[in-house]
Amino acid sequence: MNKKEYLFKSKKKKFKGILITQKAFKKILDIFKKNNIKKIKINIKKSGCAGFKYIFEKYIKKKKTDIVFFKKNINIIVSKKKIHLIDGIKIDYIKKKFKTIFKFFHKKIQNTCGCGESFKIKNS
């Protein structure tokens, strides 16, 4: 099944962008409406049994090193330090029996844990 996807691009042409499925896009819009925001930050933190986890954070203050990806008046912010782990990512929103989660797919992800929420990072 071919899902509709949205490509968020940066003004800096060297980046691939952030690909978001229609389900994830709708959920992000819902989060924006509920919280009256137009910007969100994607970050990575140490977590879980495999080591790391992607997270969405409330975007508070602009920094010079922030990179902005945008589509339809929505901005996704990424720290320059983390760009190599986020640029080119695909984000989906998945509903399972009793759980709904954002699922992140990136070429640098390896060895996800059993629950699929944390991962190890390739050393390439």
Coordinates of C-alpha atoms in Angstrom, one line a residue:
M1 CA 0.0 0.0 0.0
N2 CA 1.4 3.4 -1.0
K3 CA 0.9 5.9 1.7
K4 CA 1.0 9.7 1.2
E5 CA 4.2 11.2 2.6
Y6 CA 5.3 14.7 3.3
L7 CA 8.9 15.8 2.8
F8 CA 10.1 18.6 5.2
K9 CA 13.0 20.5 3.7
S10 CA 15.6 22.9 5.0
K11 CA 16.7 26.1 3.2
K12 CA 20.1 24.5 3.3
K13 CA 20.2 22.3 0.2
K14 CA 22.8 19.9 1.5
F15 CA 20.2 18.1 3.7
K16 CA 18.0 15.2 2.5
G17 CA 15.1 16.3 4.7
I18 CA 12.6 14.6 7.0
L19 CA 10.0 12.3 5.5
I20 CA 6.7 12.1 7.4
T21 CA 3.8 9.7 6.6
Q22 CA 0.3 11.0 6.4
K23 CA -0.7 9.3 9.7
A24 CA 2.3 10.9 11.5
F25 CA 1.6 14.3 9.9
K26 CA -2.0 14.3 11.1
K27 CA -0.9 13.3 14.6
I28 CA 1.8 16.1 14.6
L29 CA -0.9 18.6 13.5
D30 CA -3.1 17.4 16.3
I31 CA -0.3 17.9 18.8
F32 CA 0.3 21.4 17.4
K33 CA -3.4 22.3 17.7
K34 CA -3.8 21.0 21.3
N35 CA -0.6 22.8 22.4
N36 CA -1.0 25.9 20.3
I37 CA 2.4 25.6 18.7
K38 CA 3.9 25.6 15.2
K39 CA 7.4 24.3 16.0
I40 CA 8.6 21.1 17.5
K41 CA 12.1 19.7 18.0
I42 CA 13.3 16.2 17.3
N43 CA 16.1 15.0 19.6
I44 CA 17.8 11.8 20.6
K45 CA 18.4 10.8 24.2
K46 CA 19.9 7.8 26.0
S47 CA 17.1 5.4 26.8
G48 CA 16.0 1.9 26.9
C49 CA 17.9 -1.4 26.7
A50 CA 19.4 -0.7 23.3
G51 CA 20.8 2.7 24.1
F52 CA 19.0 5.6 22.4
K53 CA 15.6 6.9 21.6
Y54 CA 14.1 9.6 19.3
I55 CA 11.9 12.0 21.0
F56 CA 9.8 15.1 20.2
E57 CA 10.4 18.1 22.5
K58 CA 8.6 21.4 22.9
Y59 CA 10.7 24.0 21.1
I60 CA 11.4 26.8 23.4
K61 CA 14.2 29.1 22.2
K62 CA 16.0 29.4 18.9
K63 CA 19.7 28.8 18.8
K64 CA 22.1 29.8 16.0
T65 CA 23.0 26.1 15.5
D66 CA 19.4 25.0 15.0
I67 CA 18.4 23.7 11.6
V68 CA 14.8 24.2 10.5
F69 CA 12.9 21.8 8.3
F70 CA 9.5 23.1 7.1
K71 CA 6.3 22.2 5.3
K72 CA 2.9 23.9 5.3
N73 CA 3.7 26.4 8.1
I74 CA 5.0 23.6 10.3
N75 CA 8.6 23.7 11.5
I76 CA 10.6 20.8 12.8
I77 CA 13.8 21.8 14.5
V78 CA 17.0 19.8 14.7
S79 CA 20.2 20.6 16.6
K80 CA 23.3 20.8 14.4
K81 CA 25.0 18.3 16.7
K82 CA 22.3 15.7 16.0
I83 CA 21.7 16.4 12.3
H84 CA 23.7 13.3 11.1
L85 CA 21.3 11.1 13.1
I86 CA 18.1 12.8 12.0
D87 CA 18.6 14.1 8.4
G88 CA 17.0 11.6 6.0
I89 CA 14.8 10.1 8.7
K90 CA 11.3 8.7 8.0
I91 CA 8.6 9.1 10.7
D92 CA 5.4 7.1 10.8
Y93 CA 2.7 6.9 13.4
I94 CA 1.7 3.3 14.2
K95 CA -1.4 2.0 16.0
K96 CA -1.0 -1.4 17.6
K97 CA -3.5 -3.2 19.8
F98 CA -3.2 -1.1 23.0
K99 CA -0.5 1.3 22.0
T100 CA 0.2 4.1 19.5
I101 CA 3.7 5.3 18.8
F102 CA 5.8 7.4 16.4
K103 CA 8.2 5.0 14.6
F104 CA 11.5 6.4 13.3
F105 CA 13.4 4.8 10.4
H106 CA 17.0 5.9 9.7
K107 CA 20.0 4.3 8.0
K108 CA 22.1 4.8 11.2
I109 CA 19.7 2.8 13.4
Q110 CA 20.7 -0.8 14.2
N111 CA 19.8 -3.4 16.7
T112 CA 16.5 -2.1 18.0
C113 CA 15.3 -3.5 21.4
G114 CA 12.5 -6.0 21.7
C115 CA 9.8 -3.4 22.2
G116 CA 11.2 -1.3 19.3
E117 CA 11.5 1.9 21.3
S118 CA 15.3 2.2 21.6
F119 CA 18.2 1.4 19.3
K120 CA 21.9 1.4 18.8
I121 CA 23.7 3.8 16.4
K122 CA 25.9 2.5 13.6
N123 CA 29.5 3.7 13.9
S124 CA 29.8 4.7 10.2

